[in-house]
Amino acid sequence: MQLYPTSKFLIVNPYGIGDVLFSTPLIRTLREHFPKSNISILIGSRTKELLKNNPHINEIYVYDKDHYRSLPRFQRIAYLWKLHSTIHRNKFDVLFDLSNTNEYGFFAKFFWKVPYRFGFQYKKRGLFLTQKIKIKNGFEKKHVASHYSDLLRFLNLDPGVIHKKLDFFLDPGEKYHVTEQDLKICFLPGGGASWGPNAQNRYWPMSSYAKLGDTLSKTFHAKIFLIGSLSEKNLCDQIQSEMKSPCINLAGQTSLQELAYLMHASQLVIGSESGPLHLVTALKTPSIAIYGPVDEKTYGPYSAQKTHCVAYQEDLACRPCYRNFRMPKCENRLCLTELSVDHVLKIATHLLNNKN
């Protein structure tokens, strides 16, 4: 393989906030070793705000699947033709395909004409890749970000020396001004749009959030902010209705950048393991991520800091049960319903008492 200082790299990650953030260590490392190269990324419409201020990226291509599906047949063809033609004209040298599908490898080989195509072999989904890493049961045993960075081995780079952190850059033009002078704690009870119809299987009970909020409000004189997307407003409304202490419900009222500013200005963020919780990790705000069916070793906070904690029900043989990128059916959700408020409160108390 022959690469030059000005080689062109294309990274494909069409998934949610967490997945895109997990790819930032790979992007940063590419920039460190190829400072004059062109590094571009193809992502979905829901995550473009995550990377728009990232100085390591030259260009962002957006594949808006929701918009694409809303178009008549001939307009769909025109939409795809424009996107693929733009990528083809850039003549990329290397593809990092993080999609675990055959779709983008196919386009890279036959339409974009990318000579070197790196990715993962999962259930024969790496058919059009030139170099691939086999993952038999999905991502496991180590963090997803580490799996992504392993692809750098094909460039003879050592992923073992990568700094353990995620990158996110705030936009001063979208600053969310917080007037509250109290100690601020954010609750993120939902999980973001990428969870789909199985989202409820990953929620800690709203009644538990309400009890935790009342205790933190009373003990630390904290102001509780309830945040999430508009589709998660019902969750925040339920917490607000059950809390005895006053709280501020901002569900559906902030952009991604405004949400990031609010969490950055807070002393603690608590919520279900989700893309926004990984954003908190990138912001370096102390956090508690609540894990149920998902393995915290693989999808947990990716940081060297000890202020990003996880809470999960220990000594439960059935967890984690999320494997092969699938969530099995579960009738009792013991991994979440049995996780006590006191357990999460103990972690929160430690973080707040040692915040300086």
GROMACS .gro file of C-alpha atoms in nm:
model
  356
    1MET     CA    1   0.000   0.000   0.000
    2GLN     CA    2   0.140   0.338  -0.102
    3LEU     CA    3   0.008   0.647   0.074
    4TYR     CA    4   0.122   1.008   0.058
    5PRO     CA    5   0.102   1.301   0.302
    6THR     CA    6  -0.189   1.434   0.093
    7SER     CA    7  -0.379   1.105   0.070
    8LYS     CA    8  -0.756   1.118   0.099
    9PHE     CA    9  -0.948   0.923   0.363
   10LEU     CA   10  -1.324   0.863   0.376
   11ILE     CA   11  -1.488   0.737   0.696
   12VAL     CA   12  -1.843   0.600   0.686
   13ASN     CA   13  -2.052   0.586   1.003
   14PRO     CA   14  -2.427   0.615   0.935
   15TYR     CA   15  -2.543   0.546   1.291
   16GLY     CA   16  -2.625   0.742   1.608
   17ILE     CA   17  -2.453   0.993   1.833
   18GLY     CA   18  -2.257   0.738   2.034
   19ASP     CA   19  -2.128   0.548   1.730
   20VAL     CA   20  -2.013   0.867   1.559
   21LEU     CA   21  -1.840   0.988   1.875
   22PHE     CA   22  -1.668   0.649   1.904
   23SER     CA   23  -1.509   0.716   1.563
   24THR     CA   24  -1.346   1.045   1.672
   25PRO     CA   25  -1.031   0.881   1.820
   26LEU     CA   26  -0.970   0.718   1.481
   27ILE     CA   27  -1.023   1.052   1.304
   28ARG     CA   28  -0.793   1.237   1.544
   29THR     CA   29  -0.519   0.976   1.503
   30LEU     CA   30  -0.540   0.996   1.124
   31ARG     CA   31  -0.497   1.372   1.143
   32GLU     CA   32  -0.198   1.340   1.375
   33HIS     CA   33  -0.019   1.104   1.135
   34PHE     CA   34  -0.139   1.263   0.810
   35PRO     CA   35  -0.165   1.637   0.892
   36LYS     CA   36  -0.189   1.742   0.525
   37SER     CA   37  -0.437   1.476   0.419
   38ASN     CA   38  -0.804   1.515   0.333
   39ILE     CA   39  -1.023   1.345   0.593
   40SER     CA   40  -1.393   1.332   0.511
   41ILE     CA   41  -1.685   1.150   0.668
   42LEU     CA   42  -2.022   1.023   0.548
   43ILE     CA   43  -2.283   1.027   0.825
   44GLY     CA   44  -2.659   1.046   0.881
   45SER     CA   45  -2.856   1.367   0.916
   46ARG     CA   46  -2.910   1.327   1.292
   47THR     CA   47  -2.538   1.341   1.370
   48LYS     CA   48  -2.403   1.612   1.140
   49GLU     CA   49  -2.411   1.869   1.422
   50LEU     CA   50  -2.168   1.652   1.619
   51LEU     CA   51  -1.881   1.703   1.378
   52LYS     CA   52  -1.938   2.039   1.214
   53ASN     CA   53  -1.678   2.211   1.435
   54ASN     CA   54  -1.429   1.924   1.438
   55PRO     CA   55  -1.098   2.067   1.309
   56HIS     CA   56  -0.973   1.723   1.206
   57ILE     CA   57  -1.239   1.685   0.935
   58ASN     CA   58  -1.223   1.852   0.593
   59GLU     CA   59  -1.567   1.769   0.463
   60ILE     CA   60  -1.890   1.614   0.587
   61TYR     CA   61  -2.123   1.425   0.354
   62VAL     CA   62  -2.476   1.366   0.480
   63TYR     CA   63  -2.696   1.078   0.374
   64ASP     CA   64  -3.042   1.179   0.497
   65LYS     CA   65  -3.234   0.852   0.483
   66ASP     CA   66  -3.557   1.004   0.614
   67HIS     CA   67  -3.551   1.267   0.338
   68TYR     CA   68  -3.453   1.006   0.080
   69ARG     CA   69  -3.748   0.782   0.174
   70SER     CA   70  -3.990   1.076   0.146
   71LEU     CA   71  -3.896   1.143  -0.217
   72PRO     CA   72  -4.073   1.007  -0.528
   73ARG     CA   73  -3.884   0.732  -0.709
   74PHE     CA   74  -3.709   0.946  -0.972
   75GLN     CA   75  -3.609   1.208  -0.717
   76ARG     CA   76  -3.459   0.932  -0.504
   77ILE     CA   77  -3.238   0.831  -0.796
   78ALA     CA   78  -3.132   1.194  -0.847
   79TYR     CA   79  -3.055   1.234  -0.476
   80LEU     CA   80  -2.833   0.925  -0.466
   81TRP     CA   81  -2.666   1.013  -0.796
   82LYS     CA   82  -2.569   1.357  -0.666
   83LEU     CA   83  -2.430   1.217  -0.340
   84HIS     CA   84  -2.234   0.935  -0.502
   85SER     CA   85  -2.104   1.157  -0.782
   86THR     CA   86  -1.971   1.409  -0.531
   87ILE     CA   87  -1.787   1.139  -0.339
   88HIS     CA   88  -1.656   0.982  -0.662
   89ARG     CA   89  -1.509   1.315  -0.780
   90ASN     CA   90  -1.297   1.341  -0.466
   91LYS     CA   91  -1.104   1.024  -0.558
   92PHE     CA   92  -1.049   0.889  -0.208
   93ASP     CA   93  -0.756   0.657  -0.144
   94VAL     CA   94  -0.880   0.479   0.170
   95LEU     CA   95  -1.224   0.391   0.306
   96PHE     CA   96  -1.286   0.319   0.674
   97ASP     CA   97  -1.626   0.149   0.666
   98LEU     CA   98  -1.775   0.144   1.018
   99SER     CA   99  -2.124   0.043   0.902
  100ASN     CA  100  -2.093  -0.339   0.931
  101THR     CA  101  -2.290  -0.369   0.607
  102ASN     CA  102  -2.206  -0.452   0.245
  103GLU     CA  103  -2.375  -0.138   0.115
  104TYR     CA  104  -2.094   0.115   0.148
  105GLY     CA  105  -1.817  -0.127   0.054
  106PHE     CA  106  -2.010  -0.198  -0.267
  107PHE     CA  107  -2.038   0.171  -0.352
  108ALA     CA  108  -1.673   0.228  -0.263
  109LYS     CA  109  -1.556  -0.047  -0.496
  110PHE     CA  110  -1.780   0.005  -0.797
  111PHE     CA  111  -1.887   0.371  -0.786
  112TRP     CA  112  -1.644   0.569  -0.572
  113LYS     CA  113  -1.345   0.367  -0.695
  114VAL     CA  114  -1.166   0.364  -0.358
  115PRO     CA  115  -0.868   0.125  -0.388
  116TYR     CA  116  -0.821   0.045  -0.016
  117ARG     CA  117  -1.132  -0.042   0.181
  118PHE     CA  118  -1.107  -0.128   0.552
  119GLY     CA  119  -1.384  -0.251   0.779
  120PHE     CA  120  -1.530  -0.544   0.967
  121GLN     CA  121  -1.632  -0.892   0.859
  122TYR     CA  122  -1.957  -0.969   1.040
  123LYS     CA  123  -2.179  -1.242   0.892
  124LYS     CA  124  -2.024  -1.200   0.545
  125ARG     CA  125  -2.092  -0.826   0.546
  126GLY     CA  126  -1.734  -0.737   0.451
  127LEU     CA  127  -1.764  -0.882   0.102
  128PHE     CA  128  -1.634  -0.572  -0.082
  129LEU     CA  129  -1.358  -0.476   0.159
  130THR     CA  130  -0.990  -0.524   0.078
  131GLN     CA  131  -0.884  -0.560   0.443
  132LYS     CA  132  -1.117  -0.659   0.723
  133ILE     CA  133  -1.129  -0.759   1.088
  134LYS     CA  134  -1.356  -1.050   1.174
  135ILE     CA  135  -1.605  -0.992   1.455
  136LYS     CA  136  -1.792  -1.316   1.511
  137ASN     CA  137  -2.045  -1.206   1.773
  138GLY     CA  138  -2.049  -0.833   1.717
  139PHE     CA  139  -1.836  -0.594   1.917
  140GLU     CA  140  -1.732  -0.751   2.246
  141LYS     CA  141  -1.451  -0.780   2.507
  142LYS     CA  142  -1.331  -0.424   2.452
  143HIS     CA  143  -1.476  -0.083   2.371
  144VAL     CA  144  -1.632  -0.006   2.033
  145ALA     CA  145  -1.394   0.289   1.991
  146SER     CA  146  -1.103   0.047   2.030
  147HIS     CA  147  -1.253  -0.183   1.767
  148TYR     CA  148  -1.280   0.114   1.528
  149SER     CA  149  -0.922   0.220   1.599
  150ASP     CA  150  -0.797  -0.134   1.532
  151LEU     CA  151  -0.852  -0.062   1.162
  152LEU     CA  152  -0.551   0.172   1.179
  153ARG     CA  153  -0.333  -0.139   1.188
  154PHE     CA  154  -0.387  -0.166   0.813
  155LEU     CA  155  -0.191   0.162   0.787
  156ASN     CA  156   0.080   0.022   1.015
  157LEU     CA  157  -0.031   0.250   1.298
  158ASP     CA  158  -0.048   0.127   1.657
  159PRO     CA  159  -0.400   0.178   1.803
  160GLY     CA  160  -0.267   0.090   2.148
  161VAL     CA  161  -0.113   0.435   2.192
  162ILE     CA  162  -0.431   0.631   2.117
  163HIS     CA  163  -0.537   0.875   2.389
  164LYS     CA  164  -0.857   0.745   2.549
  165LYS     CA  165  -1.098   1.031   2.486
  166LEU     CA  166  -1.382   1.135   2.257
  167ASP     CA  167  -1.385   1.463   2.065
  168PHE     CA  168  -1.665   1.719   2.054
  169PHE     CA  169  -1.626   2.091   1.987
  170LEU     CA  170  -1.878   2.344   2.115
  171ASP     CA  171  -2.014   2.611   1.880
  172PRO     CA  172  -1.999   2.959   2.043
  173GLY     CA  173  -2.283   3.071   1.816
  174GLU     CA  174  -2.530   2.829   1.977
  175LYS     CA  175  -2.441   2.881   2.340
  176TYR     CA  176  -2.722   2.799   2.582
  177HIS     CA  177  -2.725   3.058   2.860
  178VAL     CA  178  -2.802   2.904   3.197
  179THR     CA  179  -2.918   3.164   3.448
  180GLU     CA  180  -2.961   2.924   3.739
  181GLN     CA  181  -2.691   2.978   4.003
  182ASP     CA  182  -2.771   2.658   4.190
  183LEU     CA  183  -2.578   2.338   4.154
  184LYS     CA  184  -2.708   2.191   3.829
  185ILE     CA  185  -2.782   1.823   3.767
  186CYS     CA  186  -2.921   1.696   3.436
  187PHE     CA  187  -3.133   1.384   3.395
  188LEU     CA  188  -3.133   1.210   3.055
  189PRO     CA  189  -3.402   0.940   3.099
  190GLY     CA  190  -3.432   0.857   2.728
  191GLY     CA  191  -3.183   0.717   2.485
  192GLY     CA  192  -3.194   0.912   2.162
  193ALA     CA  193  -3.349   0.832   1.827
  194SER     CA  194  -3.114   0.548   1.736
  195TRP     CA  195  -3.268   0.310   1.992
  196GLY     CA  196  -3.587   0.270   1.791
  197PRO     CA  197  -3.887   0.066   1.915
  198ASN     CA  198  -3.681  -0.120   2.178
  199ALA     CA  199  -3.593   0.195   2.367
  200GLN     CA  200  -3.819   0.117   2.663
  201ASN     CA  201  -3.614  -0.198   2.732
  202ARG     CA  202  -3.321   0.024   2.829
  203TYR     CA  203  -3.497   0.276   3.055
  204TRP     CA  204  -3.442   0.298   3.428
  205PRO     CA  205  -3.790   0.348   3.585
  206MET     CA  206  -3.909   0.709   3.577
  207SER     CA  207  -4.020   0.674   3.939
  208SER     CA  208  -3.657   0.602   4.031
  209TYR     CA  209  -3.543   0.921   3.860
  210ALA     CA  210  -3.810   1.114   4.051
  211LYS     CA  211  -3.698   0.976   4.388
  212LEU     CA  212  -3.334   1.040   4.303
  213GLY     CA  213  -3.414   1.394   4.191
  214ASP     CA  214  -3.597   1.476   4.513
  215THR     CA  215  -3.310   1.345   4.726
  216LEU     CA  216  -3.041   1.529   4.529
  217SER     CA  217  -3.246   1.848   4.527
  218LYS     CA  218  -3.290   1.835   4.904
  219THR     CA  219  -2.941   1.715   5.000
  220PHE     CA  220  -2.735   1.934   4.767
  221HIS     CA  221  -2.985   2.218   4.702
  222ALA     CA  222  -2.952   2.118   4.338
  223LYS     CA  223  -3.162   2.232   4.046
  224ILE     CA  224  -3.271   1.933   3.838
  225PHE     CA  225  -3.292   1.972   3.459
  226LEU     CA  226  -3.487   1.712   3.260
  227ILE     CA  227  -3.354   1.690   2.906
  228GLY     CA  228  -3.412   1.484   2.594
  229SER     CA  229  -3.569   1.494   2.250
  230LEU     CA  230  -3.930   1.588   2.180
  231SER     CA  231  -4.018   1.218   2.149
  232GLU     CA  232  -3.889   1.172   2.506
  233LYS     CA  233  -4.094   1.454   2.653
  234ASN     CA  234  -4.344   1.206   2.796
  235LEU     CA  235  -4.063   1.050   3.003
  236CYS     CA  236  -3.954   1.387   3.139
  237ASP     CA  237  -4.317   1.484   3.203
  238GLN     CA  238  -4.364   1.168   3.409
  239ILE     CA  239  -4.057   1.242   3.621
  240GLN     CA  240  -4.170   1.600   3.671
  241SER     CA  241  -4.517   1.491   3.780
  242GLU     CA  242  -4.375   1.247   4.037
  243MET     CA  243  -4.112   1.479   4.181
  244LYS     CA  244  -4.203   1.677   4.492
  245SER     CA  245  -3.920   1.924   4.436
  246PRO     CA  246  -3.936   2.176   4.150
  247CYS     CA  247  -3.742   2.092   3.835
  248ILE     CA  248  -3.692   2.239   3.487
  249ASN     CA  249  -3.827   2.034   3.196
  250LEU     CA  250  -3.643   2.119   2.871
  251ALA     CA  251  -3.733   1.808   2.670
  252GLY     CA  252  -3.757   1.895   2.301
  253GLN     CA  253  -3.655   2.257   2.357
  254THR     CA  254  -3.282   2.251   2.279
  255SER     CA  255  -3.063   2.190   1.978
  256LEU     CA  256  -2.776   1.944   2.008
  257GLN     CA  257  -2.528   2.228   2.065
  258GLU     CA  258  -2.754   2.395   2.324
  259LEU     CA  259  -2.794   2.062   2.500
  260ALA     CA  260  -2.416   2.024   2.501
  261TYR     CA  261  -2.369   2.371   2.654
  262LEU     CA  262  -2.622   2.295   2.928
  263MET     CA  263  -2.454   1.966   3.015
  264HIS     CA  264  -2.113   2.133   3.002
  265ALA     CA  265  -2.233   2.393   3.255
  266SER     CA  266  -2.373   2.126   3.489
  267GLN     CA  267  -2.201   1.958   3.779
  268LEU     CA  268  -2.343   1.612   3.704
  269VAL     CA  269  -2.540   1.432   3.433
  270ILE     CA  270  -2.730   1.109   3.505
  271GLY     CA  271  -2.912   0.901   3.248
  272SER     CA  272  -2.961   0.585   3.046
  273GLU     CA  273  -2.661   0.472   2.845
  274SER     CA  274  -2.707   0.662   2.522
  275GLY     CA  275  -2.548   0.887   2.264
  276PRO     CA  276  -2.606   1.202   2.473
  277LEU     CA  277  -2.429   1.034   2.769
  278HIS     CA  278  -2.127   0.973   2.546
  279LEU     CA  279  -2.145   1.340   2.451
  280VAL     CA  280  -2.116   1.419   2.822
  281THR     CA  281  -1.802   1.206   2.832
  282ALA     CA  282  -1.654   1.413   2.549
  283LEU     CA  283  -1.746   1.731   2.741
  284LYS     CA  284  -1.570   1.595   3.053
  285THR     CA  285  -1.870   1.670   3.276
  286PRO     CA  286  -1.902   1.414   3.560
  287SER     CA  287  -2.165   1.156   3.472
  288ILE     CA  288  -2.342   0.838   3.574
  289ALA     CA  289  -2.454   0.614   3.289
  290ILE     CA  290  -2.716   0.356   3.384
  291TYR     CA  291  -2.666   0.021   3.210
  292GLY     CA  292  -2.920  -0.255   3.175
  293PRO     CA  293  -2.899  -0.507   2.889
  294VAL     CA  294  -2.592  -0.348   2.725
  295ASP     CA  295  -2.233  -0.434   2.821
  296GLU     CA  296  -2.066  -0.134   2.985
  297LYS     CA  297  -1.722  -0.272   2.892
  298THR     CA  298  -1.804  -0.242   2.522
  299TYR     CA  299  -2.043   0.054   2.512
  300GLY     CA  300  -1.946   0.237   2.831
  301PRO     CA  301  -1.780   0.578   2.877
  302TYR     CA  302  -1.462   0.600   2.670
  303SER     CA  303  -1.240   0.815   2.887
  304ALA     CA  304  -0.935   0.796   3.111
  305GLN     CA  305  -1.114   1.017   3.365
  306LYS     CA  306  -1.263   0.855   3.674
  307THR     CA  307  -1.554   1.100   3.689
  308HIS     CA  308  -1.751   0.907   3.426
  309CYS     CA  309  -1.917   0.627   3.622
  310VAL     CA  310  -2.151   0.344   3.536
  311ALA     CA  311  -2.433   0.200   3.744
  312TYR     CA  312  -2.570  -0.148   3.683
  313GLN     CA  313  -2.732  -0.433   3.871
  314GLU     CA  314  -2.456  -0.668   3.980
  315ASP     CA  315  -2.478  -1.047   4.022
  316LEU     CA  316  -2.742  -1.085   3.752
  317ALA     CA  317  -2.658  -1.383   3.532
  318CYS     CA  318  -2.868  -1.272   3.235
  319ARG     CA  319  -2.694  -0.940   3.177
  320PRO     CA  320  -2.558  -0.817   2.951
  321CYS     CA  321  -2.796  -0.972   2.698
  322TYR     CA  322  -2.745  -0.730   2.407
  323ARG     CA  323  -2.534  -0.936   2.165
  324ASN     CA  324  -2.486  -0.960   1.790
  325PHE     CA  325  -2.627  -0.609   1.763
  326ARG     CA  326  -2.966  -0.737   1.881
  327MET     CA  327  -3.181  -0.687   2.187
  328PRO     CA  328  -3.365  -1.003   2.300
  329LYS     CA  329  -3.719  -0.990   2.431
  330CYS     CA  330  -3.742  -0.952   2.806
  331GLU     CA  331  -4.050  -0.967   3.027
  332ASN     CA  332  -3.912  -0.848   3.361
  333ARG     CA  333  -3.619  -0.609   3.290
  334LEU     CA  334  -3.466  -0.697   3.629
  335CYS     CA  335  -3.135  -0.539   3.530
  336LEU     CA  336  -3.310  -0.201   3.546
  337THR     CA  337  -3.605  -0.243   3.781
  338GLU     CA  338  -3.382  -0.395   4.051
  339LEU     CA  339  -3.119  -0.121   4.028
  340SER     CA  340  -3.189   0.079   4.342
  341VAL     CA  341  -3.205   0.455   4.384
  342ASP     CA  342  -2.964   0.421   4.676
  343HIS     CA  343  -2.702   0.261   4.452
  344VAL     CA  344  -2.709   0.550   4.203
  345LEU     CA  345  -2.735   0.804   4.485
  346LYS     CA  346  -2.418   0.668   4.644
  347ILE     CA  347  -2.223   0.724   4.321
  348ALA     CA  348  -2.375   1.070   4.272
  349THR     CA  349  -2.290   1.171   4.628
  350HIS     CA  350  -1.928   1.067   4.580
  351LEU     CA  351  -1.898   1.264   4.255
  352LEU     CA  352  -2.062   1.578   4.395
  353ASN     CA  353  -1.860   1.572   4.716
  354ASN     CA  354  -1.540   1.541   4.515
  355LYS     CA  355  -1.626   1.767   4.223
  356ASN     CA  356  -1.331   1.996   4.286
   0.00000   0.00000   0.00000
